[in-house]
Tab-separated table of C-alpha atoms in Angstrom:
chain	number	residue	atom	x	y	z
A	1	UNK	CA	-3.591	12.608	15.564
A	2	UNK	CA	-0.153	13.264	13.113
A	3	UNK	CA	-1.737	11.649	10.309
A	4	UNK	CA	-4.097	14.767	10.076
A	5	UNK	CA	-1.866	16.506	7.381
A	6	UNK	CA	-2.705	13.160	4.954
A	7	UNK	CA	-6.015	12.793	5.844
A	8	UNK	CA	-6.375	16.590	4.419
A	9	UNK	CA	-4.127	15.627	1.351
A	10	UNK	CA	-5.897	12.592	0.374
A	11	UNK	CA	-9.487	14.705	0.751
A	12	UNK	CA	-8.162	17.125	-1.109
A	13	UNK	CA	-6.787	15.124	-3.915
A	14	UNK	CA	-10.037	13.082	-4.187
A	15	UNK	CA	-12.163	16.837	-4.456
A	16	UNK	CA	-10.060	17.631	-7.333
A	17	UNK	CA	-10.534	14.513	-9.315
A	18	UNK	CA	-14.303	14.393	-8.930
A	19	UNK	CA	-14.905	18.363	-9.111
A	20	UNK	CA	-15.745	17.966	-12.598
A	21	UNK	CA	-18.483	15.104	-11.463
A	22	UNK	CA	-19.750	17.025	-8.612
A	23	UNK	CA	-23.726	17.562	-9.194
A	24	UNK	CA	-25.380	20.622	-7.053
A	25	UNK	CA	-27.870	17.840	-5.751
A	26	UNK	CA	-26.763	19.139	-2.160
A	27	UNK	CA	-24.240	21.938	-0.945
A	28	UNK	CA	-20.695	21.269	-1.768
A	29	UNK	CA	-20.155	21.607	2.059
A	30	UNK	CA	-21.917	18.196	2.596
A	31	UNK	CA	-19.936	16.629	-0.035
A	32	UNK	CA	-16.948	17.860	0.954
A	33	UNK	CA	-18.067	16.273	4.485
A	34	UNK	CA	-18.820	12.868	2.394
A	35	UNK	CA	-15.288	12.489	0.831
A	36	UNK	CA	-13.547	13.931	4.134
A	37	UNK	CA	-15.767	11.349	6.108
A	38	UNK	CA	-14.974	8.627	4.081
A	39	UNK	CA	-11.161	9.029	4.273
A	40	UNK	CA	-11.168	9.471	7.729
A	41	UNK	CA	-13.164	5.843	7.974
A	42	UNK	CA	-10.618	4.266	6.048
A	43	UNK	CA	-7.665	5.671	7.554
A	44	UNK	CA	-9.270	4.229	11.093
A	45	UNK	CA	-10.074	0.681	10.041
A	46	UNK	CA	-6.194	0.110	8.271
A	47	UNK	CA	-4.645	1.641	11.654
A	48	UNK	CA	-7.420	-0.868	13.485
A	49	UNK	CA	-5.710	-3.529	11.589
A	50	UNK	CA	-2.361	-2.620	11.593
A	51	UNK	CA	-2.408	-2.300	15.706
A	52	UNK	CA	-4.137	-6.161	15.453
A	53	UNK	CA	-1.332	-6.802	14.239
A	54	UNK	CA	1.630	-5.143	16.327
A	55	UNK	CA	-0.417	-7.296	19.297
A	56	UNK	CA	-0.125	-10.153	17.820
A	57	UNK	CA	3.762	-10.113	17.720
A	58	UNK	CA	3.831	-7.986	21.318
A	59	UNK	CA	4.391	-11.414	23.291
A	60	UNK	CA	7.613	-11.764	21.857
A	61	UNK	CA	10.608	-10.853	23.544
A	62	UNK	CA	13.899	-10.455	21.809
A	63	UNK	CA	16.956	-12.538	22.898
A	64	UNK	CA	19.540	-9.743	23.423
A	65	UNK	CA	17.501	-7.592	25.383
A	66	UNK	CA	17.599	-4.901	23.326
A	67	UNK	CA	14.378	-2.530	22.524
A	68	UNK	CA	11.325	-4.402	20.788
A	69	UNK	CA	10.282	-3.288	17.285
A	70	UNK	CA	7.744	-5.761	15.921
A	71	UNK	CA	9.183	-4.668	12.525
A	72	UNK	CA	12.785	-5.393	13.464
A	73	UNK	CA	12.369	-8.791	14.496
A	74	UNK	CA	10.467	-9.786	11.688
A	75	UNK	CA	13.127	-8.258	9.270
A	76	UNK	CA	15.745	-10.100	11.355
A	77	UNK	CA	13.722	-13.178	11.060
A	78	UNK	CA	13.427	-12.937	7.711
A	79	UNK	CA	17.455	-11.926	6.675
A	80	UNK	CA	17.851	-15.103	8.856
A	81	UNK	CA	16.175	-17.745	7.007
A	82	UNK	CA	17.611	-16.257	3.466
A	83	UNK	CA	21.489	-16.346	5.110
A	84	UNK	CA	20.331	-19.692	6.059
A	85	UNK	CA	19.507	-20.681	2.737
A	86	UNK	CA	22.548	-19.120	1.268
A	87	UNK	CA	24.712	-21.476	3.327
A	88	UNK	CA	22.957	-24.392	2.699
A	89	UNK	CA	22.716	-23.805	-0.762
């Protein structure tokens, strides 16, 4: 997984802005596990939803053959439309 490195950041980052809230109700190893656990669930359900959404676009098959980026095609899709509306306006 390369998204490890910002997994760690974003745990890290959190730890340091709610040190000064941390109460010894449990070992800071637990909470530690808590705010790690909890980034970790977010990261999965946004790349759940961003992969819903490269599969929703994977039927379509660009015109000149050349290699499919979802991302591309919308891009071109959209400089289209404003070009479009240039001319006609």
């Amino acid at each position: 997984m390369a998204n490890i490195p910002d997994i760690l950041q974003e745990t890290f980052l959190t730890v340091l802005r709610r040190l000064s809230a941390y109460q010894e109700q449990g070992t800071i190893k637990g909470w530690l596990y808590t705010i790690a656990d909890g980034h970790i669930r977010v990261y999965f359900r946004s790349e759940s939803r961003r992969l819903q959404r490269m599969a929703h676009y994977a039927h379509i098959i660009p015109e000149d053959g050349e290699s499919y980026q979802p991302e591309h095609r919308i891009k071109r899709s959209e400089a289209t439309q404003l070009i479009q509306q240039f001319i006609d306006g």
